[in-house]
Amino acid sequence: MHPMSIAPNLRARVRAEMITEIKSAARRHLASDGANLSLRAVARELGMVSSALYRYFPSRDDLLTALILDAYNAVGEAAEAADAAQPRDDLPGRFLAICHAVRDWAHGHPHEYALLYGSPVPGYRAPQDTVGPATRPSRALAAILHDGARSGVLGRSADPDLPERVRADLAHLTVSEFPGMPAGLLARGMTAWIQLFGVLSFELFGHLHNVVADRDAFFDHQMRAMAAHVGVVPPA
Amino acid sequence: MHPMSIAPNLRARVRAEMITEIKSAARRHLASDGANLSLRAVARELGMVSSALYRYFPSRDDLLTALILDAYNAVGEAAEAADAAQPRDDLPGRFLAICHAVRDWAHGHPHEYALLYGSPVPGYRAPQDTVGPATRPSRALAAILHDGARSGVLGRSADPDLPERVRADLAHLTVSEFPGMPAGLLARGMTAWIQLFGVLSFELFGHLHNVVADRDAFFDHQMRAMAAHVGVVPPA
DNA sequence: TGTACATCAGTGAACGCGCGTTCACTGATGTAC
DNA sequence: TGTACATCAGTGAACGCGCGTTCACTGATGTAC
């Protein structure tokens, strides 16, 4: 028996906890500093010296990357969990559950939302491994359409007037990711996807100030309109 | 005759030019620094000492405010000019012209776009006088719907299933800004408005990477879909 | 037209602060025999 | 079980840089008489 397999190394456990604490201190600092996060401020909050952080993250950008990864996974998990809580064949229920879950997460973590969906951080280049987690919310939405297309509920009238350049473009996505899904359906799904994040960005970045007072009702209505737009409608 | 009215004060003219140059140097620096613009970097580029900028702007935030104001006015003017170049009664032509004008401006000035529509600058609070210019693009879009509603082309079937909370909310806007416009039409117009900036933010902030290759065609199609959504359709 | 004074642009030094990162180090925890 | 050695977390000082803002100043441009 390897000693490690008997009792997990204490040092490793403490290290993992430390990483968690550093990241949550950093998340708290996103609020005040935005994306130009200060390592020294994070270290100060944890009562340690700034150079100590280099035991855990090789540079400031790596800490940022970790925050971005965590945030993508958090919003993705929220979407997936909301989806999973609905009956598989209740497409409108699943659709709206995902939209509201994403919104709830965004409202609960506005600075992380801004980190993911706001202005790109100047001088920061996201590494390749953020790509997968970044697609989780859109995959959850697309899966609904895919399910609907497979069961024949959706996409029967695949837009005949979808321009050829758009159709060809989206066809690459459907064949590799969602086989059998009509391009027209995907196009409408993307409208909904963009609308979801469009409303959230407008809400969180202040563009609905003095425009919409009841944001909850507005959001719900917009997302229901999008559900209708993609053809996901409740049984009449 | 006042001397000033004979020949415009040279000092005042030079001062105005200087302000213009400071702002354009600052605009260039938005690309590298993003919203945490450095006064010293701007001064360096202009070959002057950083304290000299205080003759023109009382603080860094005031320079930022000037950039934001100019940018809102620039995108607003682009939208209005594109609109004005179309025949008044060609509603779809006007709608698409505005969308493309906004997109062209955004692609030509991505960092200014990010300043306006990206993450809020931490610690910066926009003063009241940005509010007016900020609404120019959306007013241009809304004017089309208003014209259509007045001539009876649009909004005949004002959404009967618009939830009461949303209707009441938007009614405040219609009575004060667009008298006679049905709330349901405004709701659909807001979908289009949000979609326009939603697509642009996704494009410019990198969320369409590896998703949509032909962005021109995609954008055009999305905006035509929005034209149809609000009921602004070309004569068949 | 010419002189005296006021206005203003720009300088250069300084204040007081921040930052990311490196490096030699101490002392504690873990590992191998 | 006990000892010798390796690993690792965290320290504290330093490097070299950046920043916004203030202030007393020089010298040029404009104004009033």
PDB file of C-alpha atoms (C1' of nucleotides) in Angstrom, chain A residues 18 21-29 33 37-57 60 63, chain C residues 18-22, chain D residues 10-13:
ATOM      1  CA  MET A  18      -5.014  27.826   0.452  1.00  0.00           C
ATOM      2  CA  GLU A  21      -8.829  31.019  -0.167  1.00  0.00           C
ATOM      3  CA  ILE A  22      -6.578  32.973  -2.477  1.00  0.00           C
ATOM      4  CA  LYS A  23      -9.103  32.712  -5.250  1.00  0.00           C
ATOM      5  CA  SER A  24     -11.975  33.856  -3.104  1.00  0.00           C
ATOM      6  CA  ALA A  25     -10.001  36.807  -1.790  1.00  0.00           C
ATOM      7  CA  ALA A  26      -9.184  37.642  -5.392  1.00  0.00           C
ATOM      8  CA  ARG A  27     -12.850  37.367  -6.337  1.00  0.00           C
ATOM      9  CA  ARG A  28     -13.678  39.867  -3.624  1.00  0.00           C
ATOM     10  CA  HIS A  29     -11.118  42.243  -5.087  1.00  0.00           C
ATOM     11  CA  ASP A  33     -10.242  46.744  -9.000  1.00  0.00           C
ATOM     12  CA  LEU A  37      -6.501  42.771 -10.055  1.00  0.00           C
ATOM     13  CA  SER A  38      -3.648  43.439  -7.630  1.00  0.00           C
ATOM     14  CA  LEU A  39      -1.675  40.495  -6.284  1.00  0.00           C
ATOM     15  CA  ARG A  40      -0.415  42.601  -3.425  1.00  0.00           C
ATOM     16  CA  ALA A  41      -3.930  43.578  -2.400  1.00  0.00           C
ATOM     17  CA  VAL A  42      -4.958  39.943  -2.364  1.00  0.00           C
ATOM     18  CA  ALA A  43      -1.920  38.989  -0.289  1.00  0.00           C
ATOM     19  CA  ARG A  44      -2.606  41.856   2.111  1.00  0.00           C
ATOM     20  CA  GLU A  45      -6.151  40.657   2.650  1.00  0.00           C
ATOM     21  CA  LEU A  46      -4.883  37.189   3.472  1.00  0.00           C
ATOM     22  CA  GLY A  47      -2.344  38.600   5.907  1.00  0.00           C
ATOM     23  CA  MET A  48       0.608  37.334   3.975  1.00  0.00           C
ATOM     24  CA  VAL A  49       3.434  38.826   2.028  1.00  0.00           C
ATOM     25  CA  SER A  50       2.909  39.272  -1.709  1.00  0.00           C
ATOM     26  CA  SER A  51       5.768  37.006  -2.722  1.00  0.00           C
ATOM     27  CA  ALA A  52       4.116  34.107  -0.906  1.00  0.00           C
ATOM     28  CA  LEU A  53       1.437  33.958  -3.573  1.00  0.00           C
ATOM     29  CA  TYR A  54       4.047  32.798  -6.026  1.00  0.00           C
ATOM     30  CA  ARG A  55       4.017  29.429  -4.258  1.00  0.00           C
ATOM     31  CA  TYR A  56       0.490  29.012  -5.609  1.00  0.00           C
ATOM     32  CA  PHE A  57       0.310  30.912  -8.864  1.00  0.00           C
ATOM     33  CA  ARG A  60      -0.838  37.420 -11.770  1.00  0.00           C
ATOM     34  CA  LEU A  63      -4.511  33.791 -11.008  1.00  0.00           C
TER      35      LEU A  63
ATOM     36  C1'  DG C  18       1.003  51.671  -5.925  1.00  0.00           C
ATOM     37  C1'  DC C  19       2.563  47.563  -8.578  1.00  0.00           C
ATOM     38  C1'  DG C  20       4.723  42.481 -10.271  1.00  0.00           C
ATOM     39  C1'  DT C  21       8.478  39.799  -9.635  1.00  0.00           C
ATOM     40  C1'  DT C  22      13.080  37.892  -7.855  1.00  0.00           C
TER      41       DT C  22
ATOM     42  C1'  DG D  10       6.149  31.794   3.914  1.00  0.00           C
ATOM     43  C1'  DT D  11       9.331  36.009   5.064  1.00  0.00           C
ATOM     44  C1'  DG D  12      11.485  40.377   4.216  1.00  0.00           C
ATOM     45  C1'  DA D  13      14.209  43.151   1.505  1.00  0.00           C
TER      46       DA D  13
END
